[in-house]
CSV table of C-alpha atoms in Angstrom, one decimal:
chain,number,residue,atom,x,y,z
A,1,UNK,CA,123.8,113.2,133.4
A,2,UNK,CA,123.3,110.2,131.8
A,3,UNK,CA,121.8,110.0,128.2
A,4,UNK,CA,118.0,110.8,127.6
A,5,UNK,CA,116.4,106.9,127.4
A,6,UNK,CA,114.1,106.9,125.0
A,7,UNK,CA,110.4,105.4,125.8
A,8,UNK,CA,107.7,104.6,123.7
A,9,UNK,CA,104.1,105.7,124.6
A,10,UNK,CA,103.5,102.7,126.3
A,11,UNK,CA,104.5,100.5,129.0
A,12,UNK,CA,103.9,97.2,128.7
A,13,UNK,CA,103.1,94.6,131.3
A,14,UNK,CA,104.0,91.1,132.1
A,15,UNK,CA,100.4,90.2,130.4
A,16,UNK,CA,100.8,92.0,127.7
A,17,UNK,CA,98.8,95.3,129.0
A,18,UNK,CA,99.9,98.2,127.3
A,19,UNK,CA,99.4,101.4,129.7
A,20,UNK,CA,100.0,104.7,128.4
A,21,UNK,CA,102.1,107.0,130.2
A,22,UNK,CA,99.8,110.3,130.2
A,23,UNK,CA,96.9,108.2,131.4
A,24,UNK,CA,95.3,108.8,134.8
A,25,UNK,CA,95.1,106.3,136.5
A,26,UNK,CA,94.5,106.5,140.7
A,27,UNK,CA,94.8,103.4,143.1
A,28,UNK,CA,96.4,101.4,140.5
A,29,UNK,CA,96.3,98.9,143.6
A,30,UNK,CA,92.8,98.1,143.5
A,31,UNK,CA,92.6,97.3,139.1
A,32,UNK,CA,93.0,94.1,137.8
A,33,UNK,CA,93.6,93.8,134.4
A,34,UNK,CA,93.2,90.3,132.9
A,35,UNK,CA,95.9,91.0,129.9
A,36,UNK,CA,96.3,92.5,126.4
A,37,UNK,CA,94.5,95.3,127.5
A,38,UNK,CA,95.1,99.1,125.9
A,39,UNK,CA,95.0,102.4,127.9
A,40,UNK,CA,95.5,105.0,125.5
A,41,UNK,CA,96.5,108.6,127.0
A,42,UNK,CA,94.4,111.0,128.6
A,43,UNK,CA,92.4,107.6,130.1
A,44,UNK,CA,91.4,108.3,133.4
A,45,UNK,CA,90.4,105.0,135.9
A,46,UNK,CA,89.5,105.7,139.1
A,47,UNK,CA,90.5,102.4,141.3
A,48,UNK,CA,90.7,104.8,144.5
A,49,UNK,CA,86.9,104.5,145.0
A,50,UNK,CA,86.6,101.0,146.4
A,51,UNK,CA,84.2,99.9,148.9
A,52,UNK,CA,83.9,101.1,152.1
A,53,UNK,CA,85.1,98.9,154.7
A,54,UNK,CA,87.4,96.5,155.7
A,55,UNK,CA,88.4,94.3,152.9
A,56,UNK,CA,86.3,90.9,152.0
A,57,UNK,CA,87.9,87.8,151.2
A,58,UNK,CA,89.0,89.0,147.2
A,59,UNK,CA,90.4,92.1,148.6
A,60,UNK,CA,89.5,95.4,147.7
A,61,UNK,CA,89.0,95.2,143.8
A,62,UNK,CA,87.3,98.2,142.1
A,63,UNK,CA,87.6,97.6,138.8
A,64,UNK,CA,88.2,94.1,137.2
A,65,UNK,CA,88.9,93.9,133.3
A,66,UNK,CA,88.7,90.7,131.0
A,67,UNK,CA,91.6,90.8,128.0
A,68,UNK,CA,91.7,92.3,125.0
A,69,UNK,CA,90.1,95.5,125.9
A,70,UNK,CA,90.6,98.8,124.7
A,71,UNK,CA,90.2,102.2,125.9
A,72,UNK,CA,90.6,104.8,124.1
A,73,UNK,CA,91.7,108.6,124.8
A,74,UNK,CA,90.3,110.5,127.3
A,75,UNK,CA,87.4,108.1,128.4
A,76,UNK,CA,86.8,107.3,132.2
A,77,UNK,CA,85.9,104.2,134.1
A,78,UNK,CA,84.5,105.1,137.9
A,79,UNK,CA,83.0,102.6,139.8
A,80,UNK,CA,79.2,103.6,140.5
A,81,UNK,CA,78.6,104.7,144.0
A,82,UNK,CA,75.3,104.4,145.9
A,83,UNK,CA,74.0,105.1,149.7
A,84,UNK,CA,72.9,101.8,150.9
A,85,UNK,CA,71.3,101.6,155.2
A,86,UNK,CA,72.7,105.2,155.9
A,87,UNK,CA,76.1,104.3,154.6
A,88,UNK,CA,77.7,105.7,151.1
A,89,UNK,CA,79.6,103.5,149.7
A,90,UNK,CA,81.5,102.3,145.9
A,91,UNK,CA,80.7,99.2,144.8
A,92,UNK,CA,83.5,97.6,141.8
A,93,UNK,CA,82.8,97.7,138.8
A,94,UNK,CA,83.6,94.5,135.7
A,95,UNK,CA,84.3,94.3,132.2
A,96,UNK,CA,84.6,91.1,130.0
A,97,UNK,CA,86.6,90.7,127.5
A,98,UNK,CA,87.0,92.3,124.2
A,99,UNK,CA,85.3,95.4,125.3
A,100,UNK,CA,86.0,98.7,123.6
A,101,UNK,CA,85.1,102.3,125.2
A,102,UNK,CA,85.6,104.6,122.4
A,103,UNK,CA,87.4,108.5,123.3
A,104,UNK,CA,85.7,110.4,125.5
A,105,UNK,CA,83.2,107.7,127.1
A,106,UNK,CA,82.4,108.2,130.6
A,107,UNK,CA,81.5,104.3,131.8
A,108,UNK,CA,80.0,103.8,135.5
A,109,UNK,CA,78.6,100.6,134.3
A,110,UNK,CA,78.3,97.7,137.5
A,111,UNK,CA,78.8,95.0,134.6
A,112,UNK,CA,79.7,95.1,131.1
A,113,UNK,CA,79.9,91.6,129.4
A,114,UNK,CA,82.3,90.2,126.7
A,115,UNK,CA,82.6,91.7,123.2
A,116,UNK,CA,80.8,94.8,123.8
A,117,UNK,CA,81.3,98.1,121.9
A,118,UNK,CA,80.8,101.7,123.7
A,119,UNK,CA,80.6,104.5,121.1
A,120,UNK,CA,83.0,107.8,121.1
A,121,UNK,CA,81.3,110.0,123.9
A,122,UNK,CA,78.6,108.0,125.0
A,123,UNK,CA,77.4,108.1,128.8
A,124,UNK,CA,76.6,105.0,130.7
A,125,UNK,CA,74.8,105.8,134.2
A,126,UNK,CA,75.8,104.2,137.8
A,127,UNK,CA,74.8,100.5,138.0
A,128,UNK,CA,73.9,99.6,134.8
A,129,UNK,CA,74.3,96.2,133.1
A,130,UNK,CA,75.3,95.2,129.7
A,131,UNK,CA,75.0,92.0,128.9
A,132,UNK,CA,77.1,90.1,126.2
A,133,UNK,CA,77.6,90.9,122.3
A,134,UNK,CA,76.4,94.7,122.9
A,135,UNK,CA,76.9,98.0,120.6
A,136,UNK,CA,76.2,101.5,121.9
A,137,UNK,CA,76.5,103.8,119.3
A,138,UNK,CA,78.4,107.6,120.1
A,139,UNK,CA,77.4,109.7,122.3
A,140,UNK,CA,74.5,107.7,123.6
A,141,UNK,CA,73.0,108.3,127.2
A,142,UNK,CA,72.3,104.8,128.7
A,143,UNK,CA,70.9,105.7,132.0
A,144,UNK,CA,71.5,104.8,135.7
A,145,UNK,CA,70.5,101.3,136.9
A,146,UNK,CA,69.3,100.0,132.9
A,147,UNK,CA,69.9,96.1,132.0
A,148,UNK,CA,71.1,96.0,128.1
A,149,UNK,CA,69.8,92.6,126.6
A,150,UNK,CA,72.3,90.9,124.8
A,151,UNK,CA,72.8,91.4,121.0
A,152,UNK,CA,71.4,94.7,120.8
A,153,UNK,CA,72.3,98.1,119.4
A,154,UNK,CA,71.5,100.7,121.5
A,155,UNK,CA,71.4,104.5,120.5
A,156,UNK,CA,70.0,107.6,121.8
A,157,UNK,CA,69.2,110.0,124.8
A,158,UNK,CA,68.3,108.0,127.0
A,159,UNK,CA,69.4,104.9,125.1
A,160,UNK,CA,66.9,102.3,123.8
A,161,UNK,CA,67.3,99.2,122.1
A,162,UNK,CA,67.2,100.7,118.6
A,163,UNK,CA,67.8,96.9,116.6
A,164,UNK,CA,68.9,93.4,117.2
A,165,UNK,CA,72.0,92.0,116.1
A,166,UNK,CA,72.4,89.0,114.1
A,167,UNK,CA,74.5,86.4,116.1
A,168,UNK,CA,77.6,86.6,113.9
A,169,UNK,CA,77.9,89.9,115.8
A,170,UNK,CA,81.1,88.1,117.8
A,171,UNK,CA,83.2,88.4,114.9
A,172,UNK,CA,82.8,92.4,114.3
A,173,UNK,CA,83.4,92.8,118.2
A,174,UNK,CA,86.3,91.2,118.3
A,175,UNK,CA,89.4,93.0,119.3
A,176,UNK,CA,92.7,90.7,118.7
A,177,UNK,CA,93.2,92.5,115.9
A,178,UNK,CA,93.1,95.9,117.6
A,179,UNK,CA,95.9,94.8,119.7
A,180,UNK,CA,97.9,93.5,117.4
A,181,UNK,CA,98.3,97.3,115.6
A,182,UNK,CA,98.6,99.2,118.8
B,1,UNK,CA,113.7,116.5,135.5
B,2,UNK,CA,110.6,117.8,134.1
B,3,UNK,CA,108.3,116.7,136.8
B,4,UNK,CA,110.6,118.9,139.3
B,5,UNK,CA,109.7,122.0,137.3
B,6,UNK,CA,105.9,121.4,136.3
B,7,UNK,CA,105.9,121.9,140.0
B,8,UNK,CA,107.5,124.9,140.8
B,9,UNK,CA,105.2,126.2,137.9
B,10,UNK,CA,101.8,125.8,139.7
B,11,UNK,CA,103.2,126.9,143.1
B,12,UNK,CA,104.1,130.3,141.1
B,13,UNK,CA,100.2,130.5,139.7
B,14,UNK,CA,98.4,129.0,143.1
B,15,UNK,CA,95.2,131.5,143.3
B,16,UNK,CA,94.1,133.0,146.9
B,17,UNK,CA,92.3,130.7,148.4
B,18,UNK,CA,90.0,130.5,151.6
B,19,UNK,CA,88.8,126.7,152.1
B,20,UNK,CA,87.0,125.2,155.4
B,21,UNK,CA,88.9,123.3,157.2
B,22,UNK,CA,86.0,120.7,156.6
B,23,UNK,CA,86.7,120.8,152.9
B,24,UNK,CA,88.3,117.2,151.3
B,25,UNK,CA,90.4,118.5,148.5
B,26,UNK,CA,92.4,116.1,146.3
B,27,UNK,CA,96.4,116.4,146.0
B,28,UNK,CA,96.1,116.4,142.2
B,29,UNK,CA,92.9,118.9,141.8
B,30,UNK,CA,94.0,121.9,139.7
B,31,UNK,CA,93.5,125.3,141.1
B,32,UNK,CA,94.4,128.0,138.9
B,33,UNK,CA,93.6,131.7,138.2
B,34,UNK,CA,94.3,134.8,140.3
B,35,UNK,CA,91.3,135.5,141.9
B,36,UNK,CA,90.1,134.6,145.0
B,37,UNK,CA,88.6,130.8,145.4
B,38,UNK,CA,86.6,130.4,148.6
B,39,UNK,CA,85.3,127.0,149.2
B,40,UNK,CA,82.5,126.2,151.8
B,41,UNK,CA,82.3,123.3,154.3
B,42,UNK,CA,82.2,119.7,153.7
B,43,UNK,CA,82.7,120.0,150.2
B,44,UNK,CA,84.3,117.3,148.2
B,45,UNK,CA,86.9,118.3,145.2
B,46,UNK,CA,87.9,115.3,143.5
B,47,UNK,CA,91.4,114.7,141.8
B,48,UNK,CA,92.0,116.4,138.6
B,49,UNK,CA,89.2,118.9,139.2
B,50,UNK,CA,90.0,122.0,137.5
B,51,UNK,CA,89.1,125.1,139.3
B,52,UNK,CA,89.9,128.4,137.1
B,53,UNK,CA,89.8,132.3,138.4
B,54,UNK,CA,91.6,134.1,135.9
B,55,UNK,CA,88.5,135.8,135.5
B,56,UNK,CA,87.2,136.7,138.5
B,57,UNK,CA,86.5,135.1,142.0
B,58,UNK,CA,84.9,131.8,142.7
B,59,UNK,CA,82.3,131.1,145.7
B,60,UNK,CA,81.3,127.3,146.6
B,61,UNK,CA,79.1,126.3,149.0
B,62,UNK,CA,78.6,123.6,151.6
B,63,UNK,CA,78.5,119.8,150.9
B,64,UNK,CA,79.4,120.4,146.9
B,65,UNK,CA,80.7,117.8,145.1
B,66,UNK,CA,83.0,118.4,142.5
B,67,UNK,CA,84.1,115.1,140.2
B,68,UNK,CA,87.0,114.7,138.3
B,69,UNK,CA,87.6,116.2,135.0
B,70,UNK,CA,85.3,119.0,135.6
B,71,UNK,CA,85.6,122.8,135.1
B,72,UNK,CA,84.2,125.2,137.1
B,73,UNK,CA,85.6,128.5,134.9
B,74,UNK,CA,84.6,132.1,136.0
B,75,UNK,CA,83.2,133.8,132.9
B,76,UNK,CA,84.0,137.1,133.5
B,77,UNK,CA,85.0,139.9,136.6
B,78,UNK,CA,81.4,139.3,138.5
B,79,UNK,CA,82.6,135.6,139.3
B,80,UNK,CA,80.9,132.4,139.8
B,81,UNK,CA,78.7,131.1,142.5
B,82,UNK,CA,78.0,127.7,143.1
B,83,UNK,CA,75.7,127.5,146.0
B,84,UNK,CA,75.2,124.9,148.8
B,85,UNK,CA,74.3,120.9,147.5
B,86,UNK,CA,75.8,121.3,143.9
B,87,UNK,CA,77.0,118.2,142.4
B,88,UNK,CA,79.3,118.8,139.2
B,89,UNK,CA,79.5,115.2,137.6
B,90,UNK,CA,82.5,114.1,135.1
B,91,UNK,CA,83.7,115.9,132.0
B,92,UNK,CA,81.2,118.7,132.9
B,93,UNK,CA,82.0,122.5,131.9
B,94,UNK,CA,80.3,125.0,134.3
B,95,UNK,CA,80.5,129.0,133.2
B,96,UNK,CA,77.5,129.7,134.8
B,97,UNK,CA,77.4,132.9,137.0
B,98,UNK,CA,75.2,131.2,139.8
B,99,UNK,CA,74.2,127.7,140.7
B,100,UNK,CA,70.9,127.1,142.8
B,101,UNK,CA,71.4,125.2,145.6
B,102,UNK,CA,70.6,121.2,145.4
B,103,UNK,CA,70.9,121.8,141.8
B,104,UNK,CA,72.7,118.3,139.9
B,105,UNK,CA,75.0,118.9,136.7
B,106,UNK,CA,75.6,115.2,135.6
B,107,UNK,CA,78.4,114.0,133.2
B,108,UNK,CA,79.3,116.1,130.2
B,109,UNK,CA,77.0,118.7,130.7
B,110,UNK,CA,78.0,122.2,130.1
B,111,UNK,CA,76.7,125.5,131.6
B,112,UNK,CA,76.8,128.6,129.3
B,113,UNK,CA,78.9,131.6,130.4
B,114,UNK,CA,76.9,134.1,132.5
B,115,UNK,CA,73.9,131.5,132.9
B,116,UNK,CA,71.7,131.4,135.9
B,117,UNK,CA,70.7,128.1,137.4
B,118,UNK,CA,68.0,128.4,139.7
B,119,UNK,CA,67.7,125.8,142.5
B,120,UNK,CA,67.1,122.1,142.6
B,121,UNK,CA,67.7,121.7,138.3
B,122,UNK,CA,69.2,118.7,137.2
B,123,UNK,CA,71.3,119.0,133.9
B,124,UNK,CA,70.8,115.0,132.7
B,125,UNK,CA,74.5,114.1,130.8
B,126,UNK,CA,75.6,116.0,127.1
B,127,UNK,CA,73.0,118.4,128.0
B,128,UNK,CA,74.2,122.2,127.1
B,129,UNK,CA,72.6,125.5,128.9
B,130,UNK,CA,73.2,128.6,126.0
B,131,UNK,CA,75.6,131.3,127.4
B,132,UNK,CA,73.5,134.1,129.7
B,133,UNK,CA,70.6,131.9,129.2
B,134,UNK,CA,68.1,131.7,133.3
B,135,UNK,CA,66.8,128.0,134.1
B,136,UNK,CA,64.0,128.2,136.4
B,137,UNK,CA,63.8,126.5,139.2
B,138,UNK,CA,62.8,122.8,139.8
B,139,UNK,CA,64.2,122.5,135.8
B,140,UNK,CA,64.9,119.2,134.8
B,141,UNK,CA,67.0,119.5,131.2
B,142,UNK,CA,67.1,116.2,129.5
B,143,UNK,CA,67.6,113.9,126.1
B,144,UNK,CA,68.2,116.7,123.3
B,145,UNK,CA,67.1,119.9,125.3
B,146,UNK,CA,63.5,118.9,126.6
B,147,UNK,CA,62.9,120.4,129.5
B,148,UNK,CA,60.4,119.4,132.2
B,149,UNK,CA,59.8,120.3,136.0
B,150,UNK,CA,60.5,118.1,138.7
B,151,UNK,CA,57.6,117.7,140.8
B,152,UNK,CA,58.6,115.0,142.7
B,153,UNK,CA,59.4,117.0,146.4
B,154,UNK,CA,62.2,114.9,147.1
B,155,UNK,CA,64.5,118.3,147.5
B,156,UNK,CA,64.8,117.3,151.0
B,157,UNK,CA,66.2,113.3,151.1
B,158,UNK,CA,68.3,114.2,148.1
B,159,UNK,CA,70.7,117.1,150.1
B,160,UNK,CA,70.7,113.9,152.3
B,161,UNK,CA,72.1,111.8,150.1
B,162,UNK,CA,75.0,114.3,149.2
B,163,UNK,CA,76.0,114.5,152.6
B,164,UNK,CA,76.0,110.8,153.0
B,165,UNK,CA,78.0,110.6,149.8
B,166,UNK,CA,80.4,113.7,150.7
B,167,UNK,CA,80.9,111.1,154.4
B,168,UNK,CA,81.5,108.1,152.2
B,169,UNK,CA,84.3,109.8,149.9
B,170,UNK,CA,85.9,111.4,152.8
B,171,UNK,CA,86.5,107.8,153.7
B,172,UNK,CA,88.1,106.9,150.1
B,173,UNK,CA,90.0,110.3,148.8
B,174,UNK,CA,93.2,111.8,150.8
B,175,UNK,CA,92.4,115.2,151.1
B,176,UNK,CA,95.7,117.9,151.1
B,177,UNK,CA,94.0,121.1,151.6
B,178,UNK,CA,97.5,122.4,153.2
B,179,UNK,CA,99.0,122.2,149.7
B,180,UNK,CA,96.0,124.8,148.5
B,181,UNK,CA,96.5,127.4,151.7
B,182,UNK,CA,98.7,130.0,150.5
């Protein structure tokens, strides 16, 4: 037998992803990842549930991620689902870049825009949209089908703008540096 | 190597097991437990569904639909009914000793050991039923334990839209049930 190769946590991609190898992750065919993304372990990302159908002219994407985002332990990305004329169907599912889903987050988002920070636990209902320069705070319920302004803070069950945030906010969302530990 | 045995390991502990052949069963949902696990028609287990019967049998109904990560647990020797229409959402725990039928237990929730969940309740995400507690039915939990009753009368077009949804996944998942059939 030859001798035990040791691996590191995670492997790393041509674009700098770094995947964790205990993380779930099911039709790895149908994610994109843009680059210098994290999935920590425990991570589950369900690119099996694409749309119904045959596939359109940019294929069968279910979930499409800018770079520099993070995901952190046991949080879940599903694309939101919806019966539309009779028919069930997925529909995919983007994040910007820089976005952070803290541990435990359950995200079936349509949209999430660039710098945006989801809270340890939080919920964030089928269909909704965050726009840009957004921080949900932990274990806050945003429900199904809600548009999040951008700069806001949003806390609570069901979530509410709770404050606006100055326009510096870019700076505090940034994750290069995040990636630069892991 | 270790793959090889985790394997053998869960072939050793597979539970009895009566499912429809209607049923779409993931390769990678978890059955476990010794008790008898009978699953109705058309219902939808997701991958990495945990389905435990160390303490006593299991009974689900027609056109569930159980999501990933969730645990359906029997609390004790009398066993666990989920009836026909359940949904079981992400990350949530259910110890209940009865579901109603058309009931909705969304992401995170978790369903007390011994409760009683009468029919048509939705349990809105983080929301927590207390062990042996009855929910009445029509009970809509939501926020930080309000409660309210649904009085909308749309019982009807929502077991509609589970079976339109339990169509659309059977399109999407790869169902094994022959790895479940002892």
């Amino acid at each position: 037998m030859p001798p035990k190769q040791v691996k590191g946590e995670y492997i790393e991609t041509d674009t700098g992803n770094k995947v964790s190898r205990k993380s779930n992750i099911l039709g790895s065919q149908n994610i994109i990842l843009g680059g210098k993304t994290i999935i920590q372990a425990d991570c589950t990302i369900r690119g099996d549930l694409r749309r119904a159908g045959a596939p359109g002219q940019h294929g069968n994407v279910a979930i499409a991620v800018g770079r520099y985002c993070f995901f952190a332990r046991s949080s879940v990305l599903k694309p939101p689902g919806k019966t539309h004329r009779g028919a069930f169907s997925f529909y995919p599912m983007k994040l910007g870049d820089h976005v952070f889903i803290g541990e435990g987050a359950v995200v079936e988002a349509a949209m999430v825009g660039n710098f945006v920070h989801i809270g340890a636990g939080a919920v964030i209902g089928k269909f909704a949209i965050i726009k840009d320069c957004v921080r949900i705070e932990e274990g806050t319920v945003v429900a199904p089908h809600t548009v999040i302004p951008p700069f806001s803070r949003v806390a609570g069950r069901p979530g509410v703008v709770v404050e606006e945030l100055p326009e510096t906010a870019q700076e505090s969302l940034e994750l290069k540096q995040l990636y630069r530990v892991i | 190597m270790a793959p090889k045995s985790r394997l053998s390991e869960s072939a050793a502990a597979r539970p009895p097991a009566i499912l429809s052949p209607t049923i779409l069963i993931s390769d990678v949902a978890q059955l476990t437990g010794t008790h008898l696990i009978r699953v109705g028609n058309h219902t939808a287990v997701h991958p990495r569904c945990r389905i435990n019967s160390s303490a006593g049998p299991i009974t689900i109904g027609d056109y569930c639909i159980l999501n990933e990560r969730t645990q359906i647990i029997a609390p004790d020797e009398r066993g666990i009914v989920l009836e026909n229409y359940v949904v079981v959402e992400t990350n949530a725990v259910v110890e209940a000793q009865r579901v109603g039928e058309g009931s909705v237990i969304e992401v995170g929730a978790k369903i007390g050991k011994g409760a009683v969940v009468g029919k048509n309740c939705k349990f809105t995400p983080l929301t927590t039923v207390a062990d042996g507690e009855v929910v009445e039915d029509d009970t809509v939990v939501w926020g930080f334990g309000s409660r309210r009753k649904d009085m909308s009368g749309s019982k009807e077009a929502r077991r509609k839209l589970v079976e339109r949804q339990v169509e659309g996944l059977k399109a999407v998942i790869p169902s094994n049930r022959a790895k479940f059939m002892s």
